[in-house]
Coordinates of C-alpha atoms in Angstrom, one line a residue:
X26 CA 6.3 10.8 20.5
X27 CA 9.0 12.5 19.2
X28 CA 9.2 14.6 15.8
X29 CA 12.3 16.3 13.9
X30 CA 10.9 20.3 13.5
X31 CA 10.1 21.4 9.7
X32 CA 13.5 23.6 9.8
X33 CA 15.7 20.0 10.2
X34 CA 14.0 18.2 7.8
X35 CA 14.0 21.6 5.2
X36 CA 18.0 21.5 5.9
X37 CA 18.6 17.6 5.3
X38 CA 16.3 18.3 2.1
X39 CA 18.7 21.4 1.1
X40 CA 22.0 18.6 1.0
X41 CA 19.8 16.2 -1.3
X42 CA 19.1 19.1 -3.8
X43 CA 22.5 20.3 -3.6
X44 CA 23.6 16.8 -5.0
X45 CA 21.8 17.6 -8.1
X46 CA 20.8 14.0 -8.8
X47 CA 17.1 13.9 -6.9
X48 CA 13.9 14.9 -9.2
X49 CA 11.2 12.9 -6.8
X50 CA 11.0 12.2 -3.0
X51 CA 9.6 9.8 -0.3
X52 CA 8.9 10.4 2.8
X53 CA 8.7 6.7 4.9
X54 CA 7.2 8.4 7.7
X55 CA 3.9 5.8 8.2
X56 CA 1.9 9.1 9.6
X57 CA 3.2 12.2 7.6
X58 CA 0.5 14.4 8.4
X59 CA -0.2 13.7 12.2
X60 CA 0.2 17.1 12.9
X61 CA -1.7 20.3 11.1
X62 CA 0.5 23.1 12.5
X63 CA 3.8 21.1 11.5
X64 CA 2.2 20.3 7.9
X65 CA 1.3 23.8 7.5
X66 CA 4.7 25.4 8.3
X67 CA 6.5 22.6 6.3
X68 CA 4.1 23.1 3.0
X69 CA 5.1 26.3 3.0
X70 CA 8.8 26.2 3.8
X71 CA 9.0 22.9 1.5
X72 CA 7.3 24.8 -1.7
X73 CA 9.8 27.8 -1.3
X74 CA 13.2 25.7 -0.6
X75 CA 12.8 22.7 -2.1
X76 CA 9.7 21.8 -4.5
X77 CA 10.2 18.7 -5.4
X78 CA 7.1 16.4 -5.8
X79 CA 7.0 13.7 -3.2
X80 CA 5.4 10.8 -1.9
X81 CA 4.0 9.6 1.5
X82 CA 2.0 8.0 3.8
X83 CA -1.6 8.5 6.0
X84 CA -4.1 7.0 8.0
X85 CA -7.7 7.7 7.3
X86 CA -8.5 9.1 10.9
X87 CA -5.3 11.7 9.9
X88 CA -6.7 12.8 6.4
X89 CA -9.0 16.0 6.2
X90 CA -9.6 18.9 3.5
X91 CA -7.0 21.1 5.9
X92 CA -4.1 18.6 5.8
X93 CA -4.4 17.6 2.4
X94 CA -4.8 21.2 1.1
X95 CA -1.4 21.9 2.5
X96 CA 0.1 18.4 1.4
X97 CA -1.1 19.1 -2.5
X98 CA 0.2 22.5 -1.8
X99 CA 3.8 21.5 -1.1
X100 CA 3.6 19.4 -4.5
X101 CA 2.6 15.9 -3.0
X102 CA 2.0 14.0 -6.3
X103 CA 1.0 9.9 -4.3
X104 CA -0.3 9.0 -1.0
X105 CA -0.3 6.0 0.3
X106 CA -2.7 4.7 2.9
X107 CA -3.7 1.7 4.5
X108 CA -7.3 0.1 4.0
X109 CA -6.0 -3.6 5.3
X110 CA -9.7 -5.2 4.8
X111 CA -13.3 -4.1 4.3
X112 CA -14.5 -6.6 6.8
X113 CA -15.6 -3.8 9.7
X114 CA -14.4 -7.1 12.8
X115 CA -11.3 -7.6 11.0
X116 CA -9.9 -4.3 10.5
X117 CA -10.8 -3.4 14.0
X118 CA -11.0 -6.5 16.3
X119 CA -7.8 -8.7 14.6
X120 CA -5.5 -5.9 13.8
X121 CA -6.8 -3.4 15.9
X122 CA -6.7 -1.0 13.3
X123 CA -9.7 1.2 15.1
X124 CA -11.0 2.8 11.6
X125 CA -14.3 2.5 9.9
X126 CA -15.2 1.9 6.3
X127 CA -16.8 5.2 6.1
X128 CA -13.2 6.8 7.4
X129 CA -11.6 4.8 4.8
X130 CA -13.9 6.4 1.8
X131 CA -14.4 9.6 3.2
X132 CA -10.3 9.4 3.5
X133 CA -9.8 8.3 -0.1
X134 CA -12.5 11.1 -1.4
X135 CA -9.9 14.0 -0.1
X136 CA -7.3 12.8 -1.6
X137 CA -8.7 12.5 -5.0
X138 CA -10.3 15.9 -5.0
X139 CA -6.7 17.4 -4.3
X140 CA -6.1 15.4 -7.5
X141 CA -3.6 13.3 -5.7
X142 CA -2.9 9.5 -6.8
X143 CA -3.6 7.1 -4.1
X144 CA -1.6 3.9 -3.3
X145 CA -3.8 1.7 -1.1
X146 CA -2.2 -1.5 0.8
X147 CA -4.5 -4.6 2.2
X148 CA -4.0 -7.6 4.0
X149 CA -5.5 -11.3 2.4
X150 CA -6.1 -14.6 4.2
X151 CA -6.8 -13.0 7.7
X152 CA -7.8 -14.9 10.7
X153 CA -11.7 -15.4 11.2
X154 CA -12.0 -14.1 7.4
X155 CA -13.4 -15.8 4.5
X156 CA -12.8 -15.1 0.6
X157 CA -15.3 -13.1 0.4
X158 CA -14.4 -10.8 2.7
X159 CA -11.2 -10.6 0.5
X160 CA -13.3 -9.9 -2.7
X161 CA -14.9 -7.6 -0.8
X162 CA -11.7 -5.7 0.1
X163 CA -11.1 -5.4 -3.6
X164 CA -14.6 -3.7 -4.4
X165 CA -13.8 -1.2 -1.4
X166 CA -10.5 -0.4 -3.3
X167 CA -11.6 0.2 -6.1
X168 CA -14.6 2.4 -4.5
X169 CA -11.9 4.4 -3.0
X170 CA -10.8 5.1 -6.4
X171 CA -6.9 3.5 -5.5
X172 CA -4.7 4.3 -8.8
X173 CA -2.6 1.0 -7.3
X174 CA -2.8 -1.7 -4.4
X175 CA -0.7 -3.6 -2.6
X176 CA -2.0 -6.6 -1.7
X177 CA 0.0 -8.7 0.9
X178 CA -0.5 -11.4 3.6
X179 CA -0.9 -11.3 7.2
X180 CA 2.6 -11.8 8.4
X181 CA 2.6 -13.2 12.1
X182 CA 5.3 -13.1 14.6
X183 CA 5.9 -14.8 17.7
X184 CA 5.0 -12.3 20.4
X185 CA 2.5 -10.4 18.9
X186 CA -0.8 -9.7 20.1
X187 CA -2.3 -11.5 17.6
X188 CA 0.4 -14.4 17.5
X189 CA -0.8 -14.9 21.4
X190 CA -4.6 -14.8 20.5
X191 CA -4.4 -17.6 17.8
X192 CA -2.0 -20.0 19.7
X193 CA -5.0 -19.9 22.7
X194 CA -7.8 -20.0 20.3
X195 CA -9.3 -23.7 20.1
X196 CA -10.2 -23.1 16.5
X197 CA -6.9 -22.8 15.8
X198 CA -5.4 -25.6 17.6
X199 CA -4.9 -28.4 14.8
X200 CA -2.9 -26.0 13.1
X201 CA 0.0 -26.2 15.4
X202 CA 1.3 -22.9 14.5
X203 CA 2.9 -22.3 18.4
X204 CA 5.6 -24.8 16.9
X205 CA 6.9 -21.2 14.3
X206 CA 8.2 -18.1 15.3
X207 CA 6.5 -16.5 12.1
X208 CA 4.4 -17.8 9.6
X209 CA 2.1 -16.4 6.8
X210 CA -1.4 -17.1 8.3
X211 CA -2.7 -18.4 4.6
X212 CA -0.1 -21.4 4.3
X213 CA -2.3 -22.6 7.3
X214 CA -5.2 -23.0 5.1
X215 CA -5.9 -26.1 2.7
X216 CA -4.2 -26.1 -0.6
X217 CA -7.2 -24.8 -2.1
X218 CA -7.9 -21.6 -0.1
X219 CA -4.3 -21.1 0.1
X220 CA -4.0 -20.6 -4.5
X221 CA -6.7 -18.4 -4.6
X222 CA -5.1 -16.2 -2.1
X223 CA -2.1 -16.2 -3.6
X224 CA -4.1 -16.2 -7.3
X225 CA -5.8 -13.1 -5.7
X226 CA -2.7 -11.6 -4.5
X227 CA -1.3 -11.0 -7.7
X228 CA -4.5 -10.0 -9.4
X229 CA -5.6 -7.7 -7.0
X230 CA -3.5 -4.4 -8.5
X231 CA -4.3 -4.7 -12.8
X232 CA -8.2 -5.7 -11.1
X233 CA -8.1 -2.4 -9.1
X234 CA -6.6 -0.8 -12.2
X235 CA -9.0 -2.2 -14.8
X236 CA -12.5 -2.6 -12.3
X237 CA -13.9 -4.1 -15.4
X238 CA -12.2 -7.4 -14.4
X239 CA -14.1 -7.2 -11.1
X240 CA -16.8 -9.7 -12.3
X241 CA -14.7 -11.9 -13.2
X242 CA -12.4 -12.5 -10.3
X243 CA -14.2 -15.2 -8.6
X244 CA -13.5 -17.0 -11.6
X245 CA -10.3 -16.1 -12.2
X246 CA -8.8 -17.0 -8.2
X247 CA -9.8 -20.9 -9.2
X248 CA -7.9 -21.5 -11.9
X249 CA -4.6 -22.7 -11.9
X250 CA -2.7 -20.1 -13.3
X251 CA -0.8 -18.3 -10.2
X252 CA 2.5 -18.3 -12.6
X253 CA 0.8 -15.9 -15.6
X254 CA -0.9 -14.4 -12.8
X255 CA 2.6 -13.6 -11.2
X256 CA 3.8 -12.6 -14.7
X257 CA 0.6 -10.4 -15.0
X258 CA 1.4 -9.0 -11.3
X259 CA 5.4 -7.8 -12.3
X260 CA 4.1 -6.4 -15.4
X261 CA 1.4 -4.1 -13.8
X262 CA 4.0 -3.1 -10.9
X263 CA 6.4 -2.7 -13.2
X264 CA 4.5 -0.4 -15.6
X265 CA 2.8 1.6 -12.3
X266 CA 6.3 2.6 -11.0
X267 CA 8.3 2.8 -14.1
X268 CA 6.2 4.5 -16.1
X269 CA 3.7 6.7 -14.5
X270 CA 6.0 7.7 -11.3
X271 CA 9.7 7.6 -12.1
X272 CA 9.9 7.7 -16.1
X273 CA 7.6 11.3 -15.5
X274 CA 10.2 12.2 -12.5
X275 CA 13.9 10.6 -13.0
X276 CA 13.9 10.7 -16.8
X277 CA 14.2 8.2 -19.3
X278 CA 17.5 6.4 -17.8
X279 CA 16.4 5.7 -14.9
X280 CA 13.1 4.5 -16.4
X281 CA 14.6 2.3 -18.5
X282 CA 16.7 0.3 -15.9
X283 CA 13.7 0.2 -14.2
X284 CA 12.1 -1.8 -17.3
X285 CA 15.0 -3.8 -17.0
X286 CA 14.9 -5.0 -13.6
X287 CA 11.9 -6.4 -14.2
X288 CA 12.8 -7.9 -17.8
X289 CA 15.2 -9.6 -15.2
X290 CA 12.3 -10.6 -12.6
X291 CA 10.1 -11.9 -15.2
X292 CA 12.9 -14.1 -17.1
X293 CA 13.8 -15.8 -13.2
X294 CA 9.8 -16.7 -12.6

């Protein structure tokens, strides 16, 4: 693989700052700290010439006390990692993730120690998987300690692995889902399953953020209330990025046409 050297990112960072108008960054790089030796020379190079506080991305198999040492170091303030399911077959045999559970926790663990907030992302409805394993995925999140999820559906596109393995799979043949290029696997389920997916979706962030709810969210994914749900769901996102990430690093204007984006989102549901 190929991978810009600390110096060229440092200068490209120097022209942002010189703008005057950046308090916060993101790095989209899915795998920010593959590499030890280039995290420890940017952490220190990054503290001294730039200091902002930042966000970014992991994998569990990439996160140790080393790499995280020098990532809090540099002033990372959120990671974000990917947990996808807590169902061991899914995570590793369906989207060949190759990661354990006990990666996952050991992962998440770190990163709280180094006082870092964690932003987990997981995948609902999967192939093979039932509900429970879903509600399952939510107890893992919330044992990882995840100050915020993202909870999305599997996404499937012709020409994927997966895409392949389903079309040839006799279990799957009534579906007729070789007749779409991409599809989200959960619309392929009855009308039943497929609300409280979507039910679960949205409550899956305020649960992770209030784990006090956990009891209740069998309950709660049967009843027919996906549009407060969503409301409930814009209002949580809304109040986790506006309020404690941008408001604390932007300042209050940018907070507030934050709020109002969603004032917009909310009155258009």
């Amino acid at each position: 693989f190929r991978q810009r050297s600390v110096d060229n990112v440092i200068e490209e960072l120097k022209e942002v700052k010189a703008t005057g108008g950046c308090r916060f960054l993101f790095f989209s790089d899915p795998i920010f700290d593959l590499n030890l030796s280039w995290i420890r020379e940017f952490s220190r190079k990054y503290k001294r010439e730039i200091g902002f506080p930042f966000y970014c991305h992991t994998r569990a198999d990439l996160v140790t006390l080393d790499a995280i040492k020098y990532i809090k170091e540099a002033n990372c303030q959120y990671m974000s990692m990917g947990i996808e399911t807590a169902n061991d077959y899914l995570r590793n045999e369906i989207l060949k993730k190759n990661l354990s559970k006990e990666q996952i926790i050991t992962a998440a663990n770190i990163i709280k120690k180094f006082g870092i907030k964690l932003r987990t992302s997981v995948m609902l409805g999967l192939p093979f998987g039932l509900l429970k394993d879903d509600l399952e995925t939510l107890k893992l999140n919330i044992q990882c300690q995840a100050d915020y999820t993202d909870a999305h559906p599997l996404f499937i596109h012709r020409g994927l692995e997966i895409y392949n393995s389903l079309s040839k799979d006799p279990r799957f043949k009534s579906l007729n889902i070789t007749t779409k290029d991409c599809y989200y696997f959960y619309e392929t389920l009855n009308a039943s399953e497929a609300l409280k997916i979507n039910n679960l979706r949205q409550l899956f962030g305020p649960i992770t953020g209030m784990p006090f709810l956990l009891p209740l969210s069998p309950i709660l994914i049967r009843l027919p209330f996906y549009r407060l749900y969503r409301y409930l769901y814009y209002i949580w996102e809304g109040v986790y990025q506006y309020f404690f990430i941008f408001r604390r690093y932007s300042g209050w204007r940018y907070f507030l046409s934050g709020i109002k984006k969603y004032v917009r989102i909310l009155k258009r549901l």
